[in-house]
Amino acid sequence: SLEVLDVSGTGLAELGAELLALPRLHTLLAKNNRLGGPGSLPKGLGQASLGRSLRVLNLSGNRFAEVPPALLGLRGLQSLSLGGNRLHGIPPDIQELRSLEFLYLGGNFITSIPPELANLPSLSYLVLCDNKIQSIPPQLAQLHSLRSLSLHNNLLTYLPREILNLVHLEELSLRGNPLVVRFVRDLTYNPPSLQELAGRTIKTRNVPYARSDLPENLVRYLSLASNCPNPKCGGVYFDSCVRQIKFVDFCGKYRLPLMHYLCSPECSSPCSSASQSSTSQSESDSEDEASVAARRMQKVLLG
């Protein structure tokens, strides 16, 4: 009648055939062992009654160099964890696990994602962080149930445009990838035009003017001034601004990138022109903005 079995951290090198005699077992935790060699899993695993009853399987922290073919017969599996192993790839036959909702493959040596992964209709959480993945197949946009996609600390230099079709996606973790580093590095600042310099002067010095004093297009232009968010600046900007990315941590679980628009490069480093207290205030303001953004874009924190 056993339903849950936890043999984690026991130094096991194999799981015996006794498992096949547990028809009600729905959760098997065997993480942080020495599994991974020949005979680590019992033969006929997928054909036994266990293949229909097992819902949760955690084999993280072992020595598997490939996803064991025997696991692909567990058609009722909803959660599979193989993080922290020695996997170099994901077999295309992963698509046979049609009931899978949670797939954790972080901390391996995976270099590519098979398009067949997109054939998992119920997959909601996909964790592929801390691998060596260089590209994302556009077919992943077919994962219409996907809510969380963790790709941080890989080798991604771009994302396919199709990823925008993941309309139910609430969390996308990309930190530690070349695409993020390159994006931040390529942020540029175009010097303001003479018109903008004049407009900034009028706004910052409160030069009085009436609608009858200026052409209608200039009056409209002056109304588009945006205040610089740097609390020690007090300046404004129109079209020319410095774009600055800041990653804000939430509960230590994931980082949210926020785009700031500052009026000049001098405002991009508040510490150089303001006291430490103003810097802290700026960070606090950023966290407030991030909290608002986070409430809008996510409901579940990324583990």
mmCIF file of C-alpha atoms in Angstrom:
data_model
loop_
_atom_site.group_PDB
_atom_site.id
_atom_site.type_symbol
_atom_site.label_atom_id
_atom_site.label_comp_id
_atom_site.label_asym_id
_atom_site.label_seq_id
_atom_site.Cartn_x
_atom_site.Cartn_y
_atom_site.Cartn_z
ATOM 1 C CA SER A 1 0.000 0.000 0.000
ATOM 2 C CA LEU A 2 3.083 2.291 -0.052
ATOM 3 C CA GLU A 3 2.384 5.538 -1.883
ATOM 4 C CA VAL A 4 5.441 7.719 -1.112
ATOM 5 C CA LEU A 5 9.033 6.488 -0.928
ATOM 6 C CA ASP A 6 12.031 8.704 -0.119
ATOM 7 C CA VAL A 7 15.468 7.116 -0.368
ATOM 8 C CA SER A 8 17.397 10.341 -0.973
ATOM 9 C CA GLY A 9 20.960 10.696 0.261
ATOM 10 C CA THR A 10 21.401 7.018 1.071
ATOM 11 C CA GLY A 11 24.272 6.290 -1.338
ATOM 12 C CA LEU A 12 22.208 3.959 -3.512
ATOM 13 C CA ALA A 13 23.776 2.867 -6.795
ATOM 14 C CA GLU A 14 20.664 1.074 -8.040
ATOM 15 C CA LEU A 15 16.945 0.773 -7.405
ATOM 16 C CA GLY A 16 15.880 -2.859 -7.114
ATOM 17 C CA ALA A 17 13.081 -4.752 -8.796
ATOM 18 C CA GLU A 18 11.142 -4.548 -5.520
ATOM 19 C CA LEU A 19 9.810 -1.220 -6.770
ATOM 20 C CA LEU A 20 7.774 -3.030 -9.403
ATOM 21 C CA ALA A 21 5.726 -4.652 -6.641
ATOM 22 C CA LEU A 22 4.420 -1.288 -5.378
ATOM 23 C CA PRO A 23 1.275 -0.707 -7.460
ATOM 24 C CA ARG A 24 0.145 2.372 -5.496
ATOM 25 C CA LEU A 25 3.454 4.230 -5.401
ATOM 26 C CA HIS A 26 2.916 7.728 -6.799
ATOM 27 C CA THR A 27 5.964 9.600 -5.434
ATOM 28 C CA LEU A 28 9.559 8.365 -5.600
ATOM 29 C CA LEU A 29 12.378 10.571 -4.299
ATOM 30 C CA ALA A 30 15.878 9.240 -4.881
ATOM 31 C CA LYS A 31 17.983 12.381 -5.172
ATOM 32 C CA ASN A 32 21.620 12.798 -4.115
ATOM 33 C CA ASN A 33 22.661 9.173 -4.569
ATOM 34 C CA ARG A 34 25.049 7.318 -6.901
ATOM 35 C CA LEU A 35 22.509 6.255 -9.491
ATOM 36 C CA GLY A 36 23.467 6.444 -13.130
ATOM 37 C CA GLY A 37 25.384 3.301 -14.046
ATOM 38 C CA PRO A 38 24.085 0.205 -15.863
ATOM 39 C CA GLY A 39 21.254 -1.421 -13.961
ATOM 40 C CA SER A 40 20.471 1.679 -11.891
ATOM 41 C CA LEU A 41 16.783 1.291 -12.635
ATOM 42 C CA PRO A 42 14.813 -1.956 -12.667
ATOM 43 C CA LYS A 43 13.977 -3.513 -16.032
ATOM 44 C CA GLY A 44 10.398 -3.231 -17.178
ATOM 45 C CA LEU A 45 9.811 -0.061 -15.188
ATOM 46 C CA GLY A 46 7.446 1.433 -17.730
ATOM 47 C CA GLN A 47 5.527 -1.787 -18.331
ATOM 48 C CA ALA A 48 4.815 -2.512 -14.649
ATOM 49 C CA SER A 49 1.829 -1.092 -12.793
ATOM 50 C CA LEU A 50 4.268 1.489 -11.438
ATOM 51 C CA GLY A 51 4.388 2.961 -14.927
ATOM 52 C CA ARG A 52 0.760 3.994 -14.523
ATOM 53 C CA SER A 53 0.740 4.982 -10.843
ATOM 54 C CA LEU A 54 3.955 7.028 -10.539
ATOM 55 C CA ARG A 55 3.300 10.773 -10.687
ATOM 56 C CA VAL A 56 6.428 12.361 -9.138
ATOM 57 C CA LEU A 57 10.005 11.183 -9.731
ATOM 58 C CA ASN A 58 13.050 13.039 -8.418
ATOM 59 C CA LEU A 59 16.465 11.730 -9.474
ATOM 60 C CA SER A 60 18.399 14.975 -9.093
ATOM 61 C CA GLY A 61 21.956 14.937 -7.819
ATOM 62 C CA ASN A 62 22.927 11.569 -9.297
ATOM 63 C CA ARG A 63 25.245 10.449 -12.113
ATOM 64 C CA PHE A 64 23.027 9.948 -15.127
ATOM 65 C CA ALA A 65 24.777 10.831 -18.402
ATOM 66 C CA GLU A 66 21.516 10.473 -20.338
ATOM 67 C CA VAL A 67 17.829 10.395 -19.577
ATOM 68 C CA PRO A 68 17.208 6.694 -18.839
ATOM 69 C CA PRO A 69 15.050 5.198 -21.605
ATOM 70 C CA ALA A 70 13.090 3.298 -18.937
ATOM 71 C CA LEU A 71 11.672 6.608 -17.674
ATOM 72 C CA LEU A 72 10.069 7.356 -21.018
ATOM 73 C CA GLY A 73 7.573 4.588 -20.393
ATOM 74 C CA LEU A 74 6.166 6.281 -17.263
ATOM 75 C CA ARG A 75 3.157 7.679 -19.106
ATOM 76 C CA GLY A 76 1.419 8.922 -15.952
ATOM 77 C CA LEU A 77 4.434 10.965 -14.771
ATOM 78 C CA GLN A 78 3.576 14.582 -13.970
ATOM 79 C CA SER A 79 6.839 15.772 -12.381
ATOM 80 C CA LEU A 80 10.351 14.722 -13.405
ATOM 81 C CA SER A 81 13.523 16.113 -11.821
ATOM 82 C CA LEU A 82 16.948 15.230 -13.191
ATOM 83 C CA GLY A 83 18.861 18.320 -12.122
ATOM 84 C CA GLY A 84 22.514 18.152 -11.126
ATOM 85 C CA ASN A 85 23.355 15.061 -13.158
ATOM 86 C CA ARG A 86 25.675 14.655 -16.168
ATOM 87 C CA LEU A 87 23.146 14.925 -18.967
ATOM 88 C CA HIS A 88 24.430 16.172 -22.316
ATOM 89 C CA GLY A 89 21.121 16.155 -24.129
ATOM 90 C CA ILE A 90 17.378 15.650 -24.022
ATOM 91 C CA PRO A 91 16.053 12.690 -26.011
ATOM 92 C CA PRO A 92 13.361 13.484 -28.595
ATOM 93 C CA ASP A 93 11.295 10.670 -27.059
ATOM 94 C CA ILE A 94 10.697 12.939 -24.065
ATOM 95 C CA GLN A 95 7.488 13.746 -25.955
ATOM 96 C CA GLU A 96 6.125 10.367 -24.842
ATOM 97 C CA LEU A 97 5.606 11.747 -21.315
ATOM 98 C CA ARG A 98 2.333 13.379 -22.322
ATOM 99 C CA SER A 99 1.170 13.991 -18.746
ATOM 100 C CA LEU A 100 4.310 15.880 -17.712
ATOM 101 C CA GLU A 101 3.649 19.242 -16.040
ATOM 102 C CA PHE A 102 6.997 19.937 -14.361
ATOM 103 C CA LEU A 103 10.406 19.200 -15.895
ATOM 104 C CA TYR A 104 13.611 20.108 -14.042
ATOM 105 C CA LEU A 105 16.873 19.601 -15.943
ATOM 106 C CA GLY A 106 18.987 22.386 -14.462
ATOM 107 C CA GLY A 107 22.657 21.971 -13.604
ATOM 108 C CA ASN A 108 23.653 19.592 -16.399
ATOM 109 C CA PHE A 109 25.679 19.880 -19.629
ATOM 110 C CA ILE A 110 22.789 20.125 -22.072
ATOM 111 C CA THR A 111 23.698 21.995 -25.253
ATOM 112 C CA SER A 112 20.450 21.922 -27.224
ATOM 113 C CA ILE A 113 16.704 21.507 -26.841
ATOM 114 C CA PRO A 114 14.879 19.085 -29.136
ATOM 115 C CA PRO A 115 11.810 20.533 -30.904
ATOM 116 C CA GLU A 116 9.885 17.462 -29.712
ATOM 117 C CA LEU A 117 9.830 18.979 -26.248
ATOM 118 C CA ALA A 118 7.068 21.216 -27.566
ATOM 119 C CA ASN A 119 4.793 18.172 -27.838
ATOM 120 C CA LEU A 120 4.098 18.094 -24.103
ATOM 121 C CA PRO A 121 0.613 19.628 -23.904
ATOM 122 C CA SER A 122 0.459 19.948 -20.110
ATOM 123 C CA LEU A 123 3.979 21.257 -19.424
ATOM 124 C CA SER A 124 3.718 24.306 -17.151
ATOM 125 C CA TYR A 125 7.176 24.579 -15.572
ATOM 126 C CA LEU A 126 10.372 24.038 -17.548
ATOM 127 C CA VAL A 127 13.712 24.527 -15.784
ATOM 128 C CA LEU A 128 16.821 24.406 -17.994
ATOM 129 C CA CYS A 129 19.091 26.769 -16.072
ATOM 130 C CA ASP A 130 22.835 26.253 -15.557
ATOM 131 C CA ASN A 131 23.459 24.327 -18.764
ATOM 132 C CA LYS A 132 25.248 25.099 -22.047
ATOM 133 C CA ILE A 133 22.237 25.788 -24.233
ATOM 134 C CA GLN A 134 22.980 28.103 -27.163
ATOM 135 C CA SER A 135 19.583 28.477 -28.818
ATOM 136 C CA ILE A 136 15.879 27.952 -28.244
ATOM 137 C CA PRO A 137 13.853 26.147 -30.931
ATOM 138 C CA PRO A 138 10.910 28.267 -32.092
ATOM 139 C CA GLN A 139 8.686 25.212 -31.648
ATOM 140 C CA LEU A 140 8.652 25.890 -27.894
ATOM 141 C CA ALA A 141 6.022 28.513 -28.652
ATOM 142 C CA GLN A 142 3.615 25.564 -28.965
ATOM 143 C CA LEU A 143 3.820 24.984 -25.197
ATOM 144 C CA HIS A 144 0.584 26.840 -24.602
ATOM 145 C CA SER A 145 0.365 25.707 -20.965
ATOM 146 C CA LEU A 146 3.844 26.997 -20.085
ATOM 147 C CA ARG A 147 3.834 29.423 -17.163
ATOM 148 C CA SER A 148 7.487 29.427 -16.099
ATOM 149 C CA LEU A 149 10.620 29.091 -18.244
ATOM 150 C CA SER A 150 13.987 29.167 -16.483
ATOM 151 C CA LEU A 151 16.970 29.641 -18.808
ATOM 152 C CA HIS A 152 19.452 31.583 -16.702
ATOM 153 C CA ASN A 153 23.169 30.827 -16.827
ATOM 154 C CA ASN A 154 23.297 29.373 -20.336
ATOM 155 C CA LEU A 155 24.943 30.505 -23.589
ATOM 156 C CA LEU A 156 21.960 32.117 -25.275
ATOM 157 C CA THR A 157 22.704 34.986 -27.630
ATOM 158 C CA TYR A 158 19.155 35.472 -28.885
ATOM 159 C CA LEU A 159 15.579 34.336 -28.398
ATOM 160 C CA PRO A 160 13.229 33.342 -31.219
ATOM 161 C CA ARG A 161 10.491 35.845 -31.920
ATOM 162 C CA GLU A 162 7.953 33.046 -31.568
ATOM 163 C CA ILE A 163 8.485 33.045 -27.807
ATOM 164 C CA LEU A 164 6.117 36.025 -27.696
ATOM 165 C CA ASN A 165 3.326 33.555 -28.483
ATOM 166 C CA LEU A 166 3.630 32.037 -25.000
ATOM 167 C CA VAL A 167 0.669 34.066 -23.812
ATOM 168 C CA HIS A 168 0.384 32.270 -20.460
ATOM 169 C CA LEU A 169 4.056 32.705 -19.574
ATOM 170 C CA GLU A 170 4.416 34.499 -16.243
ATOM 171 C CA GLU A 171 8.123 34.020 -15.554
ATOM 172 C CA LEU A 172 11.097 34.099 -17.888
ATOM 173 C CA SER A 173 14.552 33.946 -16.297
ATOM 174 C CA LEU A 174 17.446 34.935 -18.584
ATOM 175 C CA ARG A 175 20.154 36.375 -16.361
ATOM 176 C CA GLY A 176 23.691 35.163 -16.899
ATOM 177 C CA ASN A 177 23.294 34.752 -20.672
ATOM 178 C CA PRO A 178 25.312 36.590 -23.352
ATOM 179 C CA LEU A 179 22.107 38.068 -24.745
ATOM 180 C CA VAL A 180 21.498 39.960 -21.488
ATOM 181 C CA VAL A 181 25.121 41.100 -21.241
ATOM 182 C CA ARG A 182 25.128 42.215 -24.871
ATOM 183 C CA PHE A 183 21.807 44.004 -24.475
ATOM 184 C CA VAL A 184 23.095 46.008 -21.534
ATOM 185 C CA ARG A 185 26.420 46.737 -23.265
ATOM 186 C CA ASP A 186 24.752 47.975 -26.439
ATOM 187 C CA LEU A 187 22.590 50.547 -24.697
ATOM 188 C CA THR A 188 23.606 53.850 -26.250
ATOM 189 C CA TYR A 189 23.027 57.526 -25.608
ATOM 190 C CA ASN A 190 22.278 59.880 -28.499
ATOM 191 C CA PRO A 191 23.207 63.500 -27.684
ATOM 192 C CA PRO A 192 20.179 65.810 -27.522
ATOM 193 C CA SER A 193 19.299 68.018 -30.471
ATOM 194 C CA LEU A 194 19.380 71.821 -30.259
ATOM 195 C CA GLN A 195 15.600 71.778 -29.982
ATOM 196 C CA GLU A 196 15.747 69.408 -27.031
ATOM 197 C CA LEU A 197 18.488 71.453 -25.344
ATOM 198 C CA ALA A 198 16.312 74.542 -25.671
ATOM 199 C CA GLY A 199 13.284 72.664 -24.385
ATOM 200 C CA ARG A 200 15.224 71.328 -21.401
ATOM 201 C CA THR A 201 16.384 74.854 -20.546
ATOM 202 C CA ILE A 202 12.850 76.217 -20.682
ATOM 203 C CA LYS A 203 11.507 73.440 -18.471
ATOM 204 C CA THR A 204 14.291 73.243 -15.877
ATOM 205 C CA ARG A 205 14.541 77.030 -15.470
ATOM 206 C CA ASN A 206 10.783 77.553 -15.556
ATOM 207 C CA VAL A 207 11.005 80.097 -18.358
ATOM 208 C CA PRO A 208 7.456 81.521 -18.710
ATOM 209 C CA TYR A 209 5.728 81.295 -22.069
ATOM 210 C CA ALA A 210 2.203 81.499 -23.434
ATOM 211 C CA ARG A 211 0.623 79.500 -26.206
ATOM 212 C CA SER A 212 0.530 82.662 -28.290
ATOM 213 C CA ASP A 213 4.305 83.076 -27.974
ATOM 214 C CA LEU A 214 5.264 79.836 -29.756
ATOM 215 C CA PRO A 215 4.140 77.805 -32.744
ATOM 216 C CA GLU A 216 1.641 75.085 -31.874
ATOM 217 C CA ASN A 217 4.090 72.279 -32.639
ATOM 218 C CA LEU A 218 6.634 73.666 -30.131
ATOM 219 C CA VAL A 219 3.982 74.051 -27.454
ATOM 220 C CA ARG A 220 3.007 70.434 -28.018
ATOM 221 C CA TYR A 221 6.675 69.409 -27.919
ATOM 222 C CA LEU A 222 7.244 71.120 -24.559
ATOM 223 C CA SER A 223 4.243 69.293 -23.115
ATOM 224 C CA LEU A 224 5.974 65.969 -23.796
ATOM 225 C CA ALA A 225 8.812 66.552 -21.328
ATOM 226 C CA SER A 226 9.508 63.637 -18.965
ATOM 227 C CA ASN A 227 11.010 64.156 -15.523
ATOM 228 C CA CYS A 228 14.311 62.422 -14.856
ATOM 229 C CA PRO A 229 13.761 59.768 -12.130
ATOM 230 C CA ASN A 230 17.121 60.532 -10.515
ATOM 231 C CA PRO A 231 16.034 62.241 -7.260
ATOM 232 C CA LYS A 232 19.170 64.407 -7.229
ATOM 233 C CA CYS A 233 18.839 65.615 -10.809
ATOM 234 C CA GLY A 234 15.582 67.502 -11.302
ATOM 235 C CA GLY A 235 16.138 67.559 -15.071
ATOM 236 C CA VAL A 236 13.849 66.605 -17.926
ATOM 237 C CA TYR A 237 14.246 64.858 -21.268
ATOM 238 C CA PHE A 238 12.300 64.553 -24.501
ATOM 239 C CA ASP A 239 13.705 62.170 -27.120
ATOM 240 C CA SER A 240 17.294 61.811 -25.930
ATOM 241 C CA CYS A 241 17.790 59.713 -22.822
ATOM 242 C CA VAL A 242 20.023 57.108 -21.248
ATOM 243 C CA ARG A 243 18.502 53.654 -21.026
ATOM 244 C CA GLN A 244 19.693 51.774 -17.988
ATOM 245 C CA ILE A 245 18.951 48.167 -17.016
ATOM 246 C CA LYS A 246 18.725 47.300 -13.357
ATOM 247 C CA PHE A 247 18.055 43.765 -12.102
ATOM 248 C CA VAL A 248 16.081 43.669 -8.880
ATOM 249 C CA ASP A 249 15.925 40.543 -6.730
ATOM 250 C CA PHE A 250 12.611 39.299 -5.383
ATOM 251 C CA CYS A 251 12.805 37.081 -2.300
ATOM 252 C CA GLY A 252 16.124 35.764 -3.623
ATOM 253 C CA LYS A 253 14.255 33.595 -6.103
ATOM 254 C CA TYR A 254 14.478 35.453 -9.400
ATOM 255 C CA ARG A 255 15.524 38.795 -10.822
ATOM 256 C CA LEU A 256 13.324 41.232 -12.668
ATOM 257 C CA PRO A 257 15.004 43.518 -15.245
ATOM 258 C CA LEU A 258 13.710 47.078 -15.111
ATOM 259 C CA MET A 259 14.396 49.717 -17.748
ATOM 260 C CA HIS A 260 15.153 53.212 -16.444
ATOM 261 C CA TYR A 261 15.193 56.301 -18.656
ATOM 262 C CA LEU A 262 17.582 58.975 -17.381
ATOM 263 C CA CYS A 263 18.232 62.408 -18.864
ATOM 264 C CA SER A 264 22.025 62.113 -19.299
ATOM 265 C CA PRO A 265 25.002 59.811 -18.675
ATOM 266 C CA GLU A 266 25.786 61.778 -15.517
ATOM 267 C CA CYS A 267 22.595 60.422 -14.021
ATOM 268 C CA SER A 268 23.470 56.795 -14.738
ATOM 269 C CA SER A 269 25.711 56.561 -11.653
ATOM 270 C CA PRO A 270 23.874 58.264 -8.768
ATOM 271 C CA CYS A 271 26.721 57.386 -6.379
ATOM 272 C CA SER A 272 29.076 59.755 -8.213
ATOM 273 C CA SER A 273 26.877 62.809 -7.793
ATOM 274 C CA ALA A 274 24.845 62.042 -4.695
ATOM 275 C CA SER A 275 25.269 60.725 -1.218
ATOM 276 C CA GLN A 276 24.915 57.100 -0.211
ATOM 277 C CA SER A 277 21.542 57.909 1.269
ATOM 278 C CA SER A 278 20.266 59.145 -2.082
ATOM 279 C CA THR A 279 21.543 55.971 -3.707
ATOM 280 C CA SER A 280 19.640 53.898 -1.186
ATOM 281 C CA GLN A 281 16.546 55.953 -1.892
ATOM 282 C CA SER A 282 17.010 55.380 -5.620
ATOM 283 C CA GLU A 283 17.308 51.650 -5.072
ATOM 284 C CA SER A 284 14.222 51.730 -2.894
ATOM 285 C CA ASP A 285 12.319 53.553 -5.644
ATOM 286 C CA SER A 286 13.500 50.914 -8.112
ATOM 287 C CA GLU A 287 12.274 48.158 -5.839
ATOM 288 C CA ASP A 288 8.893 49.890 -5.537
ATOM 289 C CA GLU A 289 8.622 50.070 -9.317
ATOM 290 C CA ALA A 290 9.731 46.465 -9.576
ATOM 291 C CA SER A 291 7.122 45.385 -7.076
ATOM 292 C CA VAL A 292 4.394 46.999 -9.140
ATOM 293 C CA ALA A 293 5.720 45.411 -12.303
ATOM 294 C CA ALA A 294 6.038 42.062 -10.600
ATOM 295 C CA ARG A 295 2.450 42.112 -9.400
ATOM 296 C CA ARG A 296 1.361 42.759 -12.936
ATOM 297 C CA MET A 297 3.432 40.093 -14.620
ATOM 298 C CA GLN A 298 3.663 37.176 -12.227
ATOM 299 C CA LYS A 299 1.698 35.127 -9.751
ATOM 300 C CA VAL A 300 4.146 32.363 -8.904
ATOM 301 C CA LEU A 301 7.756 32.888 -7.859
ATOM 302 C CA LEU A 302 10.442 31.055 -9.798
ATOM 303 C CA GLY A 303 12.335 28.551 -7.633
#
